[in-house]
């Protein structure tokens, strides 16, 4: 895998990170080196091995359908960078 | 080229909100219409460190739906993350099911308004969480975010792309809406967003097999708009292709004010959702006993209902299928025929008179001005010959217009009861014969066609209340 | 001592400057809000990890990186399971070296990552592990790691407790901060 500027910029777009022109090389370099390090993974035979997404291999317990939450709006809104009339505000979304 | 040269291919993704008290992954209320953000808990807001816990009822509803459409129920299902940024998606990802949804491979058969039926295969139905709402008004050029809806359980029902007209697509969507409402899987309140359709539409030259490039028109929340959006999209794509351009694969929105679809985002943002199994949730496993317990609790489904209508009420296959396919209508029918009323007569009245009036006034069967009890009373009066079919229509109209609440009372008050009493009919018939000697003479000479004339005279005198059979008998006797 | 049961959970996506946390000054639009809030708010190491994580999940690379890694996780987990058939606890150093100077390795992401090398396996296998100080090297503490079987936290804590009843390393403070 060859990491270039476009790869990094595309990934940054997906992750909604702004990378300045003078930073791109830094991320190209670090991503490239990390991928080189993990390249060793390809030598491991994983044919037919079930991937782990949770190591406990358990089964999900389900909860009863009950309303257990109370209104804590004012508490949560106090953390918001900007809010009004009980709503979180963001720059206008055009649809 | 024209419309006839193109074949339309439609697939629908129907998002239906599940009827639960609490959200899919948190104990917040799902009640509609609350003040903004009062039903948005730490989990719904995606605060750091919180973990989702799956609501049991959500699984029950999904399995109920799956069984109703004859689908495979996956004994093991897995949640995945779909990553994208949008202000109404608080975590930066949506928890959904990708590779192992709860329901796969169902099938439904629906009746088409223009006649005939259509079978549609369901690819899958998976569980996921709803997003919040963006409010664009009155915030000095900002958008307000209400996360009350975030985390409301959704079942996304995905059809195969095998509907070939807006009529088929709408009939299918209506069927699903009615089914989820009947099963109690959803409240079906479309005005509150309980059922929203994404329509995937493409066209291809008639006779070709390869699918054309599709567009996805998102979040259509009424059947009327669904039809309009699909029709608009078909015409638009034909124009694009016939002018030598290509259809862009994109997400579009239906603007009901302008009656058109348009691209959802000014620039199509990256759509690499980077799905991966949700590490915060373990796989859900269910067993046969769980599924069977749900099956036992389920109400009768349309297939079984249709068969029962044939054997129990001797309806034709077509009539039975048609009634059973519309559950509220089937319930109405069964109420009308309760206590052994004539089922065929009831079926005719419901499917001819009642449905015509309902369609004309755009009223649903649940809100019919003539109740099943009231129509049942009319049916009884026709069967015991108290009134003729013609009078029955008068009574029906009076009930429809709200001029009366009771068929019996109206018949009584208006004196509409059929006169079948020969002691009162005989003198009247004598009088009519004596007033029309010429016609009586001709009749006796063999011109039996004149029977109609005499019956008409009697009906005129009795304002339609005479029992036609009785009149015939007496006339034959007197003129014989 | 610290008891870890850390999972590599990708939770950075939720920091978008909308409901809590850092928001950039006067965003011009939504994309600007997201990108600047996240870029200004996160440190370099976090941003690097976000980029690696997003890359591993992105179209075309999922199978080769993310899925492959999750499969290898299974193999690691199986290895531990085998080991715990024979032993109660696995003990070793917590890190390859004592702490390095602030800012010393920021230009070398690999050696930064390798600082985690001994501890990451228990994270991947989902095993409980604990670390406590067992000595000093040039005035800096170094730690001993104990990895236990699933739900065997009690044994880890017990061993650490016994050790600390007999030793004073956990009471010493590094010279640099003394």
mmCIF file of N, CA and C in Angstrom, chain B residues 45-48 50-51 81 83 85-87 90-93 147 272 274-277 279-280, chain C residues 7-11 13-16 18-20 23 30-31 34 38 54 57-59 62 66:
data_model
loop_
_atom_site.group_PDB
_atom_site.id
_atom_site.type_symbol
_atom_site.label_atom_id
_atom_site.label_comp_id
_atom_site.label_asym_id
_atom_site.label_seq_id
_atom_site.Cartn_x
_atom_site.Cartn_y
_atom_site.Cartn_z
ATOM 1 N N UNK B 45 -27.717 11.263 23.373
ATOM 2 C CA UNK B 45 -26.880 12.399 22.991
ATOM 3 C C UNK B 45 -25.469 11.974 22.629
ATOM 4 N N UNK B 46 -25.146 10.701 22.865
ATOM 5 C CA UNK B 46 -23.801 10.239 22.566
ATOM 6 C C UNK B 46 -22.763 10.867 23.460
ATOM 7 N N UNK B 47 -23.067 11.001 24.743
ATOM 8 C CA UNK B 47 -22.058 11.512 25.669
ATOM 9 C C UNK B 47 -20.927 10.484 25.770
ATOM 10 N N UNK B 48 -19.708 10.941 26.066
ATOM 11 C CA UNK B 48 -18.593 9.989 26.143
ATOM 12 C C UNK B 48 -18.833 8.971 27.270
ATOM 13 N N UNK B 50 -20.905 6.397 27.524
ATOM 14 C CA UNK B 50 -22.196 5.716 27.685
ATOM 15 C C UNK B 50 -22.232 4.470 26.795
ATOM 16 N N UNK B 51 -23.056 3.511 27.177
ATOM 17 C CA UNK B 51 -23.175 2.284 26.395
ATOM 18 C C UNK B 51 -24.638 1.993 26.078
ATOM 19 N N UNK B 81 -21.919 -0.474 12.996
ATOM 20 C CA UNK B 81 -21.876 0.987 12.961
ATOM 21 C C UNK B 81 -21.797 1.473 11.524
ATOM 22 N N UNK B 83 -20.896 4.883 9.763
ATOM 23 C CA UNK B 83 -20.268 6.147 10.157
ATOM 24 C C UNK B 83 -20.565 7.278 9.192
ATOM 25 N N UNK B 85 -21.177 11.895 9.416
ATOM 26 C CA UNK B 85 -21.385 13.085 10.235
ATOM 27 C C UNK B 85 -22.642 13.815 9.792
ATOM 28 N N UNK B 86 -23.522 14.062 10.714
ATOM 29 C CA UNK B 86 -24.678 14.912 10.451
ATOM 30 C C UNK B 86 -25.188 15.359 11.819
ATOM 31 N N UNK B 87 -25.614 16.607 11.958
ATOM 32 C CA UNK B 87 -25.930 17.100 13.310
ATOM 33 C C UNK B 87 -27.047 16.325 14.010
ATOM 34 N N UNK B 90 -26.159 11.917 16.566
ATOM 35 C CA UNK B 90 -25.312 12.448 17.639
ATOM 36 C C UNK B 90 -23.980 11.749 17.853
ATOM 37 N N UNK B 91 -23.864 10.479 17.532
ATOM 38 C CA UNK B 91 -22.620 9.799 17.853
ATOM 39 C C UNK B 91 -21.598 9.868 16.735
ATOM 40 N N UNK B 92 -22.014 10.387 15.579
ATOM 41 C CA UNK B 92 -21.135 10.322 14.413
ATOM 42 C C UNK B 92 -21.275 8.990 13.699
ATOM 43 N N UNK B 93 -22.145 8.143 14.231
ATOM 44 C CA UNK B 93 -22.475 6.884 13.553
ATOM 45 C C UNK B 93 -23.880 6.463 13.961
ATOM 46 N N UNK B 147 -33.081 16.227 19.590
ATOM 47 C CA UNK B 147 -32.684 14.813 19.565
ATOM 48 C C UNK B 147 -33.687 13.894 20.265
ATOM 49 N N UNK B 272 -18.630 6.811 1.945
ATOM 50 C CA UNK B 272 -17.973 5.599 2.425
ATOM 51 C C UNK B 272 -18.319 5.478 3.909
ATOM 52 N N UNK B 274 -17.917 3.152 6.068
ATOM 53 C CA UNK B 274 -16.966 2.434 6.924
ATOM 54 C C UNK B 274 -17.683 1.592 8.001
ATOM 55 N N UNK B 275 -18.601 0.764 7.543
ATOM 56 C CA UNK B 275 -19.317 -0.130 8.460
ATOM 57 C C UNK B 275 -18.349 -1.038 9.208
ATOM 58 N N UNK B 276 -18.623 -1.307 10.455
ATOM 59 C CA UNK B 276 -17.928 -2.389 11.149
ATOM 60 C C UNK B 276 -18.790 -2.843 12.327
ATOM 61 N N UNK B 277 -18.593 -4.079 12.798
ATOM 62 C CA UNK B 277 -19.463 -4.598 13.859
ATOM 63 C C UNK B 277 -19.392 -3.714 15.102
ATOM 64 N N UNK B 279 -18.818 -2.646 18.483
ATOM 65 C CA UNK B 279 -18.112 -3.302 19.598
ATOM 66 C C UNK B 279 -18.823 -3.121 20.942
ATOM 67 N N UNK B 280 -19.748 -2.175 21.013
ATOM 68 C CA UNK B 280 -20.453 -1.937 22.277
ATOM 69 C C UNK B 280 -21.626 -2.887 22.497
ATOM 70 N N UNK C 7 -10.756 -1.131 26.032
ATOM 71 C CA UNK C 7 -10.987 -1.657 24.701
ATOM 72 C C UNK C 7 -10.672 -0.571 23.705
ATOM 73 N N UNK C 8 -10.215 -0.976 22.545
ATOM 74 C CA UNK C 8 -9.934 -0.004 21.496
ATOM 75 C C UNK C 8 -11.256 0.404 20.873
ATOM 76 N N UNK C 9 -11.916 1.287 21.542
ATOM 77 C CA UNK C 9 -13.205 1.697 21.013
ATOM 78 C C UNK C 9 -13.039 3.023 20.290
ATOM 79 N N UNK C 10 -13.568 3.064 19.098
ATOM 80 C CA UNK C 10 -13.412 4.288 18.323
ATOM 81 C C UNK C 10 -14.536 5.248 18.679
ATOM 82 N N UNK C 11 -14.259 6.103 19.622
ATOM 83 C CA UNK C 11 -15.336 6.979 20.079
ATOM 84 C C UNK C 11 -15.068 8.434 19.710
ATOM 85 N N UNK C 13 -15.554 9.919 16.989
ATOM 86 C CA UNK C 13 -16.497 10.512 16.043
ATOM 87 C C UNK C 13 -17.498 11.425 16.719
ATOM 88 N N UNK C 14 -17.808 11.115 17.973
ATOM 89 C CA UNK C 14 -18.865 11.876 18.634
ATOM 90 C C UNK C 14 -18.427 13.280 19.023
ATOM 91 N N UNK C 15 -17.128 13.535 18.967
ATOM 92 C CA UNK C 15 -16.664 14.896 19.284
ATOM 93 C C UNK C 15 -16.777 15.764 18.036
ATOM 94 N N UNK C 16 -17.923 16.429 17.907
ATOM 95 C CA UNK C 16 -18.165 17.190 16.682
ATOM 96 C C UNK C 16 -18.479 18.657 16.951
ATOM 97 N N UNK C 18 -20.967 19.890 18.587
ATOM 98 C CA UNK C 18 -22.393 20.231 18.525
ATOM 99 C C UNK C 18 -23.033 20.231 19.912
ATOM 100 N N UNK C 19 -22.859 19.151 20.674
ATOM 101 C CA UNK C 19 -23.604 18.995 21.923
ATOM 102 C C UNK C 19 -22.770 19.294 23.167
ATOM 103 N N UNK C 20 -21.452 19.135 23.025
ATOM 104 C CA UNK C 20 -20.557 19.390 24.155
ATOM 105 C C UNK C 20 -19.150 19.515 23.604
ATOM 106 N N UNK C 23 -15.716 23.849 20.513
ATOM 107 C CA UNK C 23 -16.233 24.298 19.221
ATOM 108 C C UNK C 23 -15.345 25.437 18.729
ATOM 109 N N UNK C 30 -21.421 24.110 8.312
ATOM 110 C CA UNK C 30 -21.367 22.878 9.097
ATOM 111 C C UNK C 30 -20.027 22.147 8.921
ATOM 112 N N UNK C 31 -19.572 22.063 7.679
ATOM 113 C CA UNK C 31 -18.309 21.358 7.421
ATOM 114 C C UNK C 31 -17.167 22.053 8.157
ATOM 115 N N UNK C 34 -17.357 21.186 11.885
ATOM 116 C CA UNK C 34 -16.824 19.851 12.172
ATOM 117 C C UNK C 34 -15.307 19.833 12.070
ATOM 118 N N UNK C 38 -12.734 19.727 15.304
ATOM 119 C CA UNK C 38 -12.027 18.468 15.541
ATOM 120 C C UNK C 38 -10.516 18.636 15.368
ATOM 121 N N UNK C 54 -9.642 5.248 10.484
ATOM 122 C CA UNK C 54 -10.550 5.483 9.357
ATOM 123 C C UNK C 54 -10.042 4.789 8.107
ATOM 124 N N UNK C 57 -10.806 1.092 7.976
ATOM 125 C CA UNK C 57 -12.207 0.755 7.753
ATOM 126 C C UNK C 57 -12.700 1.186 6.378
ATOM 127 N N UNK C 58 -11.878 1.928 5.657
ATOM 128 C CA UNK C 58 -12.401 2.546 4.433
ATOM 129 C C UNK C 58 -12.513 1.525 3.311
ATOM 130 N N UNK C 59 -13.338 1.894 2.335
ATOM 131 C CA UNK C 59 -13.679 0.979 1.240
ATOM 132 C C UNK C 59 -12.414 0.459 0.574
ATOM 133 N N UNK C 62 -10.833 -2.605 4.197
ATOM 134 C CA UNK C 62 -11.431 -3.234 5.369
ATOM 135 C C UNK C 62 -10.923 -4.661 5.579
ATOM 136 N N UNK C 66 -8.744 -4.079 8.779
ATOM 137 C CA UNK C 66 -9.602 -4.216 9.963
ATOM 138 C C UNK C 66 -9.975 -5.673 10.226
#
